[in-house]
Amino acid sequence: MKYLLASLIVSLALLGGCSDEGVKAPVEIRPFIDDLKANGVDGTLLVRPPFNEDMEYIAEYAIARIASTRIISVFKFRDAEKAQTNLQESLKNDKLSGQVRNGRFVMVATFYPPDEEAVAKIKALFLAQEFE
């Protein structure tokens, strides 16, 4: 338990150091991040390397909320088939919501407590993007 707490503290400290000034979104997802901000969804961006060979990168957008956890994750895959396969896997995870694919990109939301209305709006913004 204390290792989990230590990991959480380190993760929060690292996320706290990220801001739009220090982290640039990959060019293809910048319009999505801009649309989120224009719709009042302010957060911090963290771009990470992939954790499997199907991906090119992971962009996590953490939304600041005092009493909740809200993270939007965008995964860029090497091709649409790999994106579809990974989307199907993510649909099996009941802790995620708003899973959707747009070309080679998959978005998932981690919102606790759940907020289906907010997730639906973010999902619509994601689907409206022309990534490629």
XYZ file of N, CA and C in Angstrom:
396
model
N 0.818 -1.194 0.000
C 0.000 0.000 0.000
C 0.860 1.257 0.000
N 1.958 1.234 0.816
C 2.781 2.439 0.862
C 3.516 2.665 -0.455
N 3.802 1.571 -1.214
C 4.433 1.740 -2.518
C 3.471 2.396 -3.503
N 2.207 2.019 -3.412
C 1.194 2.638 -4.260
C 1.074 4.122 -3.949
N 1.058 4.454 -2.663
C 0.969 5.854 -2.254
C 2.194 6.633 -2.726
N 3.374 6.040 -2.592
C 4.599 6.708 -3.042
C 4.570 6.928 -4.550
N 4.105 5.923 -5.302
C 4.009 6.060 -6.761
C 3.041 7.163 -7.148
N 1.914 7.226 -6.440
C 0.925 8.262 -6.719
C 1.490 9.647 -6.455
N 2.211 9.810 -5.359
C 2.801 11.109 -5.022
C 3.824 11.525 -6.068
N 4.679 10.593 -6.484
C 5.684 10.905 -7.509
C 4.999 11.271 -8.821
N 3.966 10.521 -9.208
C 3.241 10.817 -10.450
C 2.600 12.191 -10.412
N 1.974 12.523 -9.296
C 1.347 13.837 -9.177
C 2.384 14.950 -9.218
N 3.534 14.723 -8.599
C 4.590 15.735 -8.626
C 5.088 15.956 -10.051
N 5.238 14.870 -10.798
C 5.690 14.996 -12.180
C 4.641 15.685 -13.040
N 3.378 15.322 -12.862
C 2.312 15.971 -13.625
C 2.194 17.442 -13.279
N 2.400 17.768 -12.027
C 2.307 19.159 -11.602
C 3.333 20.045 -12.271
N 4.447 19.464 -12.686
C 5.482 20.242 -13.352
C 5.223 20.455 -14.828
N 4.210 19.819 -15.362
C 3.904 19.947 -16.782
C 2.944 21.098 -17.007
N 3.216 21.838 -18.047
C 2.298 22.895 -18.447
C 2.402 23.036 -19.946
N 1.503 23.782 -20.529
C 1.549 23.958 -21.975
C 2.818 24.661 -22.426
N 3.443 25.445 -21.534
C 4.669 26.124 -21.921
C 5.818 25.133 -22.098
N 5.828 24.053 -21.307
C 6.937 23.112 -21.331
C 6.688 21.892 -22.189
N 5.458 21.571 -22.498
C 5.133 20.376 -23.246
C 4.324 20.776 -24.469
N 4.820 20.412 -25.616
C 4.101 20.713 -26.853
C 3.384 19.455 -27.329
N 2.135 19.616 -27.655
C 1.364 18.492 -28.182
C 1.885 18.152 -29.568
N 1.903 16.866 -29.911
C 2.221 16.513 -31.290
C 1.276 17.278 -32.215
N 1.783 17.702 -33.341
C 1.056 18.612 -34.220
C -0.334 18.096 -34.588
N -0.497 16.791 -34.764
C -1.797 16.288 -35.205
C -2.872 16.330 -34.122
N -2.508 16.375 -32.842
C -3.546 16.457 -31.804
C -3.702 17.863 -31.230
N -2.865 18.798 -31.675
C -2.957 20.169 -31.156
C -4.360 20.773 -31.345
N -5.005 20.604 -32.511
C -6.361 21.159 -32.654
C -7.361 20.569 -31.648
N -7.215 19.287 -31.306
C -8.096 18.672 -30.312
C -7.877 19.311 -28.941
N -6.631 19.506 -28.553
C -6.316 20.151 -27.270
C -6.864 21.580 -27.269
N -6.684 22.286 -28.386
C -7.217 23.655 -28.495
C -8.744 23.673 -28.371
N -9.420 22.683 -28.990
C -10.882 22.597 -28.883
C -11.322 22.316 -27.447
N -10.580 21.464 -26.753
C -10.899 21.199 -25.346
C -10.836 22.494 -24.545
N -9.734 23.236 -24.723
C -9.564 24.498 -23.992
C -10.658 25.503 -24.356
N -10.992 25.584 -25.644
C -12.029 26.519 -26.093
C -13.397 26.176 -25.504
N -13.574 24.920 -25.122
C -14.831 24.474 -24.524
C -14.751 24.387 -23.002
N -13.758 25.064 -22.427
C -13.655 25.149 -20.972
C -13.034 23.957 -20.281
N -12.396 23.073 -21.033
C -11.757 21.897 -20.444
C -10.264 22.190 -20.320
N -9.891 22.810 -19.208
C -8.493 23.181 -18.980
C -7.757 22.048 -18.287
N -6.531 21.813 -18.714
C -5.734 20.760 -18.107
C -4.277 20.888 -18.467
N -3.512 19.884 -18.076
C -2.092 19.841 -18.397
C -1.827 18.617 -19.268
N -0.876 18.758 -20.167
C -0.575 17.718 -21.141
C 0.732 17.023 -20.794
N 0.721 15.709 -20.908
C 1.922 14.899 -20.744
C 1.986 13.955 -21.933
N 3.065 14.031 -22.712
C 3.245 13.138 -23.849
C 4.271 12.093 -23.433
N 3.886 10.826 -23.580
C 4.737 9.727 -23.146
C 5.048 8.800 -24.315
N 6.147 8.067 -24.188
C 6.455 7.069 -25.214
C 5.459 5.909 -25.128
N 5.351 5.141 -26.191
C 4.396 4.025 -26.201
C 4.808 2.921 -25.230
N 3.817 2.129 -24.791
C 4.147 0.990 -23.940
C 3.970 -0.337 -24.664
N 3.640 -0.276 -25.958
C 3.680 -1.491 -26.779
C 4.038 -1.107 -28.214
N 4.381 -2.104 -29.003
C 4.885 -1.847 -30.360
C 3.807 -1.383 -31.330
N 2.546 -1.442 -30.949
C 1.457 -0.980 -31.816
C 1.334 0.539 -31.847
N 1.876 1.216 -30.836
C 1.668 2.655 -30.651
C 2.856 3.491 -31.113
N 2.559 4.765 -31.405
C 3.611 5.743 -31.661
C 3.848 6.614 -30.436
N 2.769 7.026 -29.761
C 2.890 7.794 -28.518
C 1.562 7.800 -27.781
N 1.615 8.295 -26.538
C 0.424 8.479 -25.704
C 0.432 9.925 -25.233
N -0.677 10.603 -25.397
C -0.822 11.968 -24.878
C -1.902 11.933 -23.801
N -1.536 12.342 -22.589
C -2.491 12.356 -21.479
C -2.782 13.796 -21.101
N -4.055 14.122 -21.019
C -4.510 15.461 -20.679
C -5.224 15.362 -19.340
N -4.562 15.821 -18.291
C -5.121 15.755 -16.937
C -5.893 17.035 -16.657
N -7.155 16.874 -16.308
C -8.044 18.005 -16.048
C -8.066 18.261 -14.550
N -7.792 19.486 -14.180
C -7.723 19.847 -12.761
C -9.121 19.898 -12.148
N -9.346 19.057 -11.173
C -10.580 19.038 -10.391
C -10.195 18.668 -8.960
N -10.776 19.341 -8.000
C -10.411 19.112 -6.605
C -10.876 17.748 -6.106
N -12.103 17.387 -6.354
C -12.669 16.173 -5.761
C -12.851 15.042 -6.768
N -12.088 15.051 -7.846
C -12.251 13.986 -8.829
C -10.967 13.775 -9.615
N -10.929 12.667 -10.331
C -9.833 12.349 -11.239
C -10.401 12.383 -12.646
N -9.781 13.180 -13.511
C -10.232 13.270 -14.902
C -9.018 13.299 -15.817
N -8.857 12.237 -16.580
C -7.733 12.144 -17.509
C -8.264 11.698 -18.862
N -7.887 12.437 -19.889
C -8.204 12.070 -21.266
C -6.906 11.553 -21.874
N -6.924 10.325 -22.372
C -5.737 9.736 -22.985
C -5.987 9.552 -24.473
N -5.028 10.001 -25.275
C -5.093 9.831 -26.725
C -3.892 8.994 -27.134
N -4.163 7.885 -27.788
C -3.124 6.964 -28.232
C -3.041 7.041 -29.753
N -1.828 7.232 -30.277
C -1.647 7.184 -31.731
C -1.041 5.832 -32.074
N -1.715 5.106 -32.962
C -1.265 3.779 -33.355
C -0.616 3.812 -34.729
N 0.134 2.783 -35.021
C 0.881 2.710 -36.281
C -0.049 2.540 -37.487
N -1.209 1.910 -37.281
C -2.193 1.794 -38.362
C -3.594 1.641 -37.766
N -4.601 1.786 -38.621
C -5.998 1.763 -38.170
C -6.396 0.396 -37.619
N -5.831 -0.671 -38.168
C -6.151 -2.019 -37.676
C -5.682 -2.195 -36.228
N -4.492 -1.730 -35.937
C -3.976 -1.816 -34.559
C -4.801 -0.928 -33.626
N -5.225 0.218 -34.135
C -6.072 1.102 -33.327
C -7.387 0.402 -32.993
N -7.994 -0.268 -33.965
C -9.263 -0.967 -33.734
C -9.085 -2.103 -32.731
N -8.011 -2.866 -32.863
C -7.744 -3.964 -31.929
C -7.599 -3.444 -30.509
N -6.841 -2.375 -30.338
C -6.633 -1.810 -29.005
C -7.906 -1.159 -28.465
N -8.712 -0.577 -29.337
C -10.003 -0.038 -28.906
C -10.866 -1.158 -28.329
N -10.926 -2.288 -29.021
C -11.727 -3.415 -28.536
C -11.250 -3.889 -27.163
N -9.942 -3.892 -26.952
C -9.402 -4.264 -25.637
C -9.811 -3.250 -24.575
N -9.761 -1.964 -24.918
C -10.102 -0.929 -23.932
C -11.580 -0.988 -23.542
N -12.429 -1.454 -24.451
C -13.860 -1.554 -24.157
C -14.156 -2.594 -23.072
N -13.206 -3.487 -22.823
C -13.367 -4.511 -21.786
C -13.056 -3.972 -20.391
N -12.468 -2.781 -20.310
C -12.067 -2.199 -19.025
C -13.188 -1.311 -18.494
N -13.810 -1.718 -17.402
C -14.952 -0.962 -16.878
C -14.561 0.321 -16.147
N -13.279 0.581 -15.990
C -12.842 1.826 -15.357
C -12.693 2.963 -16.375
N -12.763 2.612 -17.641
C -12.642 3.597 -18.711
C -14.018 3.911 -19.276
N -14.125 5.086 -19.887
C -15.373 5.444 -20.562
C -15.032 6.285 -21.781
N -15.992 6.437 -22.656
C -15.797 7.286 -23.822
C -14.803 6.748 -24.826
N -14.527 5.443 -24.791
C -13.566 4.892 -25.734
C -14.090 5.054 -27.156
N -13.226 5.592 -28.006
C -13.632 5.837 -29.385
C -12.387 5.889 -30.267
N -12.567 5.511 -31.526
C -11.455 5.540 -32.486
C -11.759 6.553 -33.572
N -10.705 7.248 -33.998
C -10.779 8.193 -35.108
C -9.523 7.937 -35.936
N -9.647 7.108 -36.977
C -8.479 6.749 -37.777
C -7.498 5.926 -36.960
N -6.252 6.405 -36.889
C -5.213 5.703 -36.122
C -5.155 6.149 -34.665
N -6.116 6.965 -34.238
C -6.129 7.512 -32.881
C -7.265 6.899 -32.068
N -6.957 6.584 -30.818
C -7.965 6.093 -29.875
C -7.952 7.020 -28.672
N -9.143 7.407 -28.229
C -9.264 8.230 -27.029
C -10.012 7.431 -25.975
N -9.536 7.530 -24.734
C -10.265 6.968 -23.594
C -10.287 8.019 -22.491
N -11.329 7.967 -21.698
C -11.454 8.902 -20.579
C -11.444 8.114 -19.276
N -10.741 8.637 -18.295
C -10.749 8.077 -16.953
C -11.321 9.160 -16.056
N -12.593 9.065 -15.758
C -13.277 10.066 -14.931
C -13.817 9.381 -13.682
N -13.378 9.849 -12.533
C -13.925 9.353 -11.270
C -14.204 10.525 -10.363
N -15.410 10.705 -9.911
C -16.572 9.868 -10.220
C -16.992 10.027 -11.680
N -17.719 9.053 -12.205
C -18.139 9.104 -13.604
C -18.953 10.362 -13.916
N -18.771 10.865 -15.136
C -19.529 12.024 -15.615
C -19.815 11.789 -17.094
N -20.863 11.022 -17.366
C -21.172 10.624 -18.741
C -21.474 11.811 -19.651
N -22.069 12.855 -19.124
C -22.373 14.040 -19.934
C -21.085 14.703 -20.415
N -20.126 14.894 -19.517
C -18.846 15.501 -19.897
C -18.094 14.608 -20.871
N -18.094 13.304 -20.624
C -17.405 12.360 -21.506
C -18.029 12.390 -22.901
N -19.340 12.464 -22.994
C -20.017 12.511 -24.296
C -19.610 13.752 -25.089
N -19.482 14.894 -24.422
C -19.059 16.127 -25.105
C -17.622 16.015 -25.601
N -16.746 15.456 -24.773
C -15.340 15.292 -25.156
C -15.226 14.295 -26.304
N -15.997 13.238 -26.247
C -16.012 12.237 -27.314
C -16.440 12.873 -28.639
N -17.461 13.724 -28.608
C -17.927 14.408 -29.822
C -16.840 15.318 -30.387
N -16.120 16.028 -29.519
C -15.014 16.878 -29.979
C -13.931 16.037 -30.645
N -13.625 14.883 -30.069
C -12.595 13.993 -30.611
C -13.007 13.458 -31.983
N -14.255 13.020 -32.100
C -14.729 12.471 -33.374
C -14.802 13.523 -34.474
N -14.928 14.791 -34.110
C -15.004 15.875 -35.097
C -13.631 16.242 -35.670
N -12.569 15.716 -35.086
C -11.220 16.057 -35.538
C -10.867 15.347 -36.843
N -10.029 16.000 -37.640
C -9.450 15.383 -38.838
C -7.962 15.255 -38.575
N -7.563 14.133 -38.003
C -6.174 13.952 -37.593
C -5.228 13.755 -38.768
N -5.731 13.154 -39.836
C -4.823 12.859 -40.953
C -5.416 13.319 -42.262
